[in-house]
Short mmCIF file of C-alpha atoms in Angstrom, two decimals:
data_model
loop_
_atom_site.label_atom_id
_atom_site.label_comp_id
_atom_site.label_asym_id
_atom_site.label_seq_id
_atom_site.Cartn_x
_atom_site.Cartn_y
_atom_site.Cartn_z
CA MET A 20 0.00 0.00 0.00
CA ALA A 21 2.81 2.42 0.90
CA ASN A 22 4.42 2.02 -2.52
CA ILE A 23 1.34 2.86 -4.56
CA GLN A 24 0.87 6.46 -5.67
CA TRP A 25 -2.39 8.26 -5.08
CA PRO A 26 -4.47 8.70 -8.24
CA GLU A 27 -5.13 12.24 -9.40
CA PRO A 28 -8.38 13.63 -7.92
CA LEU A 29 -11.25 14.65 -10.14
CA VAL A 30 -11.27 18.45 -9.95
CA VAL A 31 -14.24 20.43 -11.27
CA GLU A 32 -13.44 24.11 -11.40
CA PRO A 33 -16.09 26.71 -10.51
CA THR A 34 -18.03 28.30 -13.33
CA GLY A 35 -17.78 31.69 -11.64
CA HIS A 36 -15.35 33.44 -9.30
CA HIS A 37 -13.81 30.84 -6.96
CA THR A 38 -15.13 31.45 -3.43
CA HIS A 39 -15.16 28.01 -1.74
CA THR A 40 -13.90 24.43 -2.19
CA LEU A 41 -15.73 21.18 -1.42
CA ILE A 42 -13.61 18.02 -0.94
CA LEU A 43 -15.71 14.82 -0.96
CA LEU A 44 -14.49 11.23 -0.50
CA HIS A 45 -16.14 8.28 -2.29
CA GLY A 46 -17.22 4.97 -0.76
CA ARG A 47 -15.27 1.73 -0.77
CA GLY A 48 -14.96 0.19 -4.24
CA SER A 49 -15.79 3.41 -6.07
CA ASN A 50 -13.52 6.23 -7.21
CA GLY A 51 -13.52 10.01 -7.38
CA GLU A 52 -14.62 10.26 -10.99
CA ARG A 53 -17.53 7.81 -10.72
CA PHE A 54 -18.80 9.25 -7.45
CA GLY A 55 -18.19 12.87 -8.39
CA LEU A 56 -19.73 12.85 -11.85
CA GLU A 57 -22.87 11.08 -10.67
CA LEU A 58 -23.29 13.48 -7.76
CA LEU A 59 -22.75 16.50 -9.97
CA GLN A 60 -25.32 15.24 -12.48
CA SER A 61 -27.99 14.88 -9.78
CA ARG A 62 -30.54 17.66 -9.48
CA THR A 63 -32.46 19.28 -6.67
CA THR A 64 -36.20 19.90 -6.67
CA ALA A 65 -35.45 23.21 -8.37
CA GLY A 66 -33.99 21.26 -11.32
CA GLN A 67 -30.46 22.51 -10.70
CA THR A 68 -27.17 20.73 -10.06
CA LEU A 69 -24.88 21.59 -7.15
CA ALA A 70 -22.59 23.46 -9.55
CA GLU A 71 -25.54 25.51 -10.81
CA HIS A 72 -26.59 26.36 -7.25
CA PHE A 73 -23.02 27.37 -6.36
CA PRO A 74 -21.11 28.80 -9.37
CA GLY A 75 -18.21 29.82 -7.11
CA LEU A 76 -17.73 26.34 -5.65
CA LYS A 77 -14.77 24.20 -6.68
CA PHE A 78 -15.26 20.42 -6.33
CA VAL A 79 -12.42 18.03 -5.48
CA PHE A 80 -13.12 14.28 -5.57
CA PRO A 81 -10.02 12.31 -4.54
CA THR A 82 -9.64 8.60 -5.29
CA ALA A 83 -8.46 6.05 -2.73
CA ARG A 84 -5.56 3.78 -3.61
CA LYS A 85 -6.27 0.17 -4.50
CA ASN A 86 -5.33 -2.48 -1.99
CA ARG A 87 -6.56 -5.91 -0.98
CA ALA A 88 -9.82 -5.76 0.94
CA VAL A 89 -10.08 -8.44 3.61
CA MET A 90 -13.85 -8.08 3.54
CA PHE A 91 -13.92 -9.01 -0.17
CA ASN A 92 -11.68 -12.09 -0.18
CA ARG A 93 -8.61 -9.88 -0.66
CA SER A 94 -9.81 -8.51 -3.97
CA MET A 95 -8.11 -5.28 -5.08
CA VAL A 96 -10.49 -2.37 -4.47
CA ASN A 97 -10.26 1.36 -3.92
CA GLN A 98 -10.60 1.88 -0.19
CA TRP A 99 -9.43 4.50 2.29
CA PHE A 100 -8.60 1.93 4.96
CA HIS A 101 -9.20 -1.71 5.84
CA ASP A 102 -12.34 -1.95 7.91
CA TYR A 103 -14.79 -4.34 9.52
CA LEU A 104 -17.11 -1.56 10.68
CA GLN A 105 -17.47 -2.08 14.43
CA ASP A 106 -16.46 -5.76 14.46
CA GLY A 107 -13.24 -7.59 13.71
CA PRO A 108 -9.57 -6.76 14.31
CA ARG A 109 -8.71 -3.11 14.77
CA ASP A 110 -5.07 -3.26 13.74
CA THR A 111 -6.05 -3.48 10.06
CA ILE A 112 -7.53 0.03 10.22
CA TYR A 113 -4.64 2.13 11.44
CA ASP A 114 -2.35 2.05 8.40
CA GLY A 115 -5.12 3.35 6.13
CA LEU A 116 -6.10 6.06 8.60
CA GLU A 117 -2.50 7.23 8.71
CA LYS A 118 -1.81 7.19 4.96
CA THR A 119 -5.17 8.67 3.97
CA THR A 120 -5.01 11.39 6.62
CA GLU A 121 -1.65 12.46 5.27
CA PHE A 122 -3.09 12.59 1.74
CA ILE A 123 -6.27 14.49 2.64
CA HIS A 124 -4.37 16.93 4.85
CA ARG A 125 -2.17 17.66 1.83
CA LEU A 126 -5.25 18.36 -0.32
CA ILE A 127 -6.62 20.68 2.36
CA HIS A 128 -3.32 22.54 2.65
CA ASP A 129 -3.12 22.92 -1.14
CA GLU A 130 -6.61 24.41 -1.27
CA ALA A 131 -5.97 26.56 1.80
CA HIS A 132 -3.10 28.25 -0.04
CA ILE A 133 -5.58 29.19 -2.78
CA ILE A 134 -8.80 30.00 -0.94
CA GLY A 135 -8.12 29.81 2.82
CA THR A 136 -8.93 27.06 5.33
CA SER A 137 -12.14 28.79 6.46
CA ARG A 138 -13.60 28.41 2.95
CA ILE A 139 -13.12 24.64 2.68
CA VAL A 140 -15.84 22.03 3.28
CA ILE A 141 -14.94 18.34 3.55
CA GLY A 142 -17.03 15.19 3.73
CA GLY A 143 -17.91 12.00 1.95
CA LEU A 144 -20.15 9.01 1.36
CA SER A 145 -20.06 5.70 3.26
CA GLN A 146 -16.41 4.80 3.97
CA GLY A 147 -15.52 8.23 2.59
CA CYS A 148 -17.77 9.73 5.26
CA ALA A 149 -16.06 7.57 7.89
CA MET A 150 -12.59 8.61 6.77
CA SER A 151 -13.41 12.30 6.51
CA LEU A 152 -14.96 12.27 10.00
CA HIS A 153 -11.59 11.13 11.30
CA VAL A 154 -9.87 13.86 9.30
CA LEU A 155 -12.26 16.39 10.84
CA LEU A 156 -11.27 15.18 14.31
CA ASN A 157 -7.53 15.06 13.73
CA TRP A 158 -7.33 18.38 11.84
CA GLN A 159 -6.10 20.82 14.48
CA SER A 160 -4.98 24.21 13.22
CA ASN A 161 -5.34 27.92 13.90
CA GLU A 162 -8.39 28.09 11.65
CA PRO A 163 -11.32 25.67 11.48
CA LEU A 164 -12.67 24.17 8.29
CA LEU A 165 -15.82 25.86 7.05
CA GLY A 166 -18.03 22.77 7.22
CA TYR A 167 -18.47 19.04 7.06
CA VAL A 168 -21.10 17.07 5.07
CA GLY A 169 -21.44 13.28 5.43
CA MET A 170 -23.74 10.73 3.81
CA SER A 171 -24.52 7.14 4.90
CA GLY A 172 -21.45 7.00 7.11
CA TYR A 173 -20.13 6.00 10.50
CA LEU A 174 -17.21 6.72 12.81
CA PRO A 175 -14.53 3.99 12.86
CA LEU A 176 -13.19 3.10 16.31
CA ALA A 177 -16.15 4.97 17.81
CA SER A 178 -16.10 2.90 21.00
CA ILE A 179 -12.45 3.80 21.66
CA LEU A 180 -13.10 7.46 20.87
CA ASP A 181 -16.02 7.41 23.28
CA GLU A 182 -13.70 6.15 26.02
CA CYS A 183 -11.31 9.02 25.22
CA PHE A 184 -14.01 11.68 25.42
CA THR A 185 -13.30 14.72 27.56
CA GLU A 186 -15.59 17.66 28.24
CA ASP A 187 -13.24 20.07 26.48
CA GLY A 188 -13.10 17.82 23.37
CA ARG A 189 -9.32 17.58 23.47
CA GLY A 190 -9.42 13.86 24.21
CA LEU A 191 -11.11 13.14 20.86
CA VAL A 192 -8.48 15.14 18.98
CA ASP A 193 -5.64 13.44 20.84
CA ALA A 194 -7.05 9.96 20.14
CA ALA A 195 -7.81 10.66 16.46
CA ARG A 196 -4.32 12.07 15.93
CA ASP A 197 -2.82 9.04 17.62
CA PHE A 198 -4.83 6.69 15.33
CA ALA A 199 -3.41 8.55 12.32
CA SER A 200 0.17 8.61 13.71
CA LEU A 201 0.16 12.41 13.80
CA PRO A 202 2.35 14.33 16.27
CA THR A 203 0.78 14.99 19.66
CA HIS A 204 -0.79 18.44 19.63
CA GLU A 205 0.63 20.87 22.18
CA TRP A 206 -2.43 22.58 23.61
CA ALA A 207 -2.33 26.24 24.59
CA ASP A 208 -4.14 27.04 27.84
CA SER A 209 -7.20 28.61 26.21
CA GLU A 210 -7.14 26.59 23.00
CA GLY A 211 -10.05 24.35 22.06
CA PRO A 212 -10.51 21.69 19.37
CA THR A 213 -10.89 23.05 15.85
CA PHE A 214 -13.58 20.52 14.91
CA THR A 215 -16.11 21.90 17.41
CA ARG A 216 -16.16 25.15 15.40
CA THR A 217 -16.98 23.39 12.13
CA PRO A 218 -20.73 23.08 11.35
CA MET A 219 -21.77 19.57 10.32
CA LEU A 220 -24.52 17.97 8.22
CA LEU A 221 -25.01 14.20 8.48
CA GLY A 222 -27.63 12.28 6.48
CA HIS A 223 -28.51 8.59 6.53
CA GLY A 224 -31.07 6.26 4.95
CA VAL A 225 -33.25 4.41 7.44
CA HIS A 226 -33.17 1.31 5.18
CA ASP A 227 -29.38 1.25 4.81
CA ASP A 228 -28.36 -2.43 4.74
CA ARG A 229 -24.61 -1.75 4.40
CA VAL A 230 -24.01 0.81 7.12
CA SER A 231 -26.69 0.60 9.77
CA ILE A 232 -28.33 3.89 10.61
CA LEU A 233 -27.55 3.02 14.24
CA LEU A 234 -23.87 3.60 13.44
CA GLY A 235 -24.71 6.96 11.90
CA ARG A 236 -26.69 7.91 14.99
CA GLU A 237 -23.77 6.81 17.15
CA ALA A 238 -21.41 9.16 15.30
CA LYS A 239 -23.91 11.99 15.55
CA ALA A 240 -24.29 11.46 19.31
CA LEU A 241 -20.54 11.69 19.91
CA PHE A 242 -20.22 14.97 18.01
CA ASP A 243 -23.31 16.24 19.82
CA ARG A 244 -21.64 15.55 23.16
CA ALA A 245 -18.63 17.53 22.02
CA GLY A 246 -20.87 20.57 21.44
CA CYS A 247 -20.75 20.63 17.63
CA ASP A 248 -23.23 22.54 15.49
CA ILE A 249 -24.64 19.45 13.78
CA GLN A 250 -27.72 18.81 11.67
CA TRP A 251 -28.93 15.23 11.41
CA LYS A 252 -31.28 14.09 8.63
CA GLU A 253 -32.90 10.69 8.09
CA TYR A 254 -34.30 9.63 4.73
CA ASP A 255 -36.57 6.92 3.33
CA GLU A 256 -33.59 5.49 1.49
CA GLY A 257 -31.03 2.70 1.49
CA HIS A 258 -27.26 3.01 1.26
CA TRP A 259 -26.96 6.14 -0.86
CA TYR A 260 -27.94 9.79 -0.89
CA LYS A 261 -31.60 10.44 -1.60
CA VAL A 262 -32.39 12.50 -4.70
CA PRO A 263 -33.71 15.16 -4.61
CA ASP A 264 -34.45 15.37 -0.87
CA GLN A 265 -30.91 15.04 0.45
CA LEU A 266 -29.49 17.29 -2.26
CA ASN A 267 -32.06 19.93 -1.27
CA ASP A 268 -30.86 19.72 2.33
CA ILE A 269 -27.20 19.91 1.30
CA VAL A 270 -27.91 23.03 -0.77
CA SER A 271 -29.81 24.70 2.09
CA TRP A 272 -27.05 23.84 4.56
CA LEU A 273 -24.27 25.06 2.24
CA GLN A 274 -26.14 28.30 1.66
CA ARG A 275 -26.16 28.83 5.42
CA VAL A 276 -22.49 28.03 6.13
CA MET A 277 -21.15 29.78 3.02
CA LEU A 278 -22.68 33.17 3.87
#
C-alpha cells in the first residue's frame, strides 16, 4: 500500500469566481470520478445541479488507492482503509487512517493556499464519510474548516473514541491524531478543538443495509456531546444519498455556512 501512488483527484473548477472548495471522498470500491460525476449530475427539486446552485464552488473528488480488501476475499479495491465496521480486528484500520489522513491533509493545505482554510468544506459518502470524520477530528490548526457534510457513514473506532471523550473535546483530537500517527498536539491554555467550530450535516437512509443507521446515529451522538453545530437528517432510502431530498438539504445547509 505504501508504494502505490495516489491517483489524481477529479477536480471540477467553478463556473464563476472561486469562493469556496468542497472536498468529498467516495465509498469503498468506487472512485472520485464515478462518485463525483454522478453526484454533480444529480438535481435538486429546483432542477439545478450543485454546480448551478453554487457557481463559485470548486469540487475536489479524490480517489483512494487500490489495496486488498479483507472483507472481499482480498480482492483489489479502492478503499481508504481496511475496515470491519465495528467488528473484527482493529489493527487493520490504522495504516489506512495514517496514509489517507496524510493525503487528505495535503489536499486541504493545497486548497488553503488558494482559498483559505475557512472556505473549505470536507465530507464523503459511506467509507468516505467515515474517513473524513476522522480527518475532521484530527485536523487541528489555527483556523477551522468551514463545514463538514457526510452521507450514509459511521465513525470507525467509535467505542475507543467514546472512552477518550473529555468535556473540552481535546481527548477526541488526541485519540484521532494518535490513530493517524500524527504528532501529539501541544495545547495552549485557552485553545479548544478546531472541529467543534466546524458546522456539520449528516444524512442517513433508514433502510441502509450496508451501514446501519444506528452507526450513523452513534457518530452523531458523539459529536453532539462535544458541542458541535450538527444537523442530522434521516431519509426513506437505502445506502446512498436520496435525490432530490438530500441534495435539497445539502444546498440549504451550504447556503447557510457559506454566507
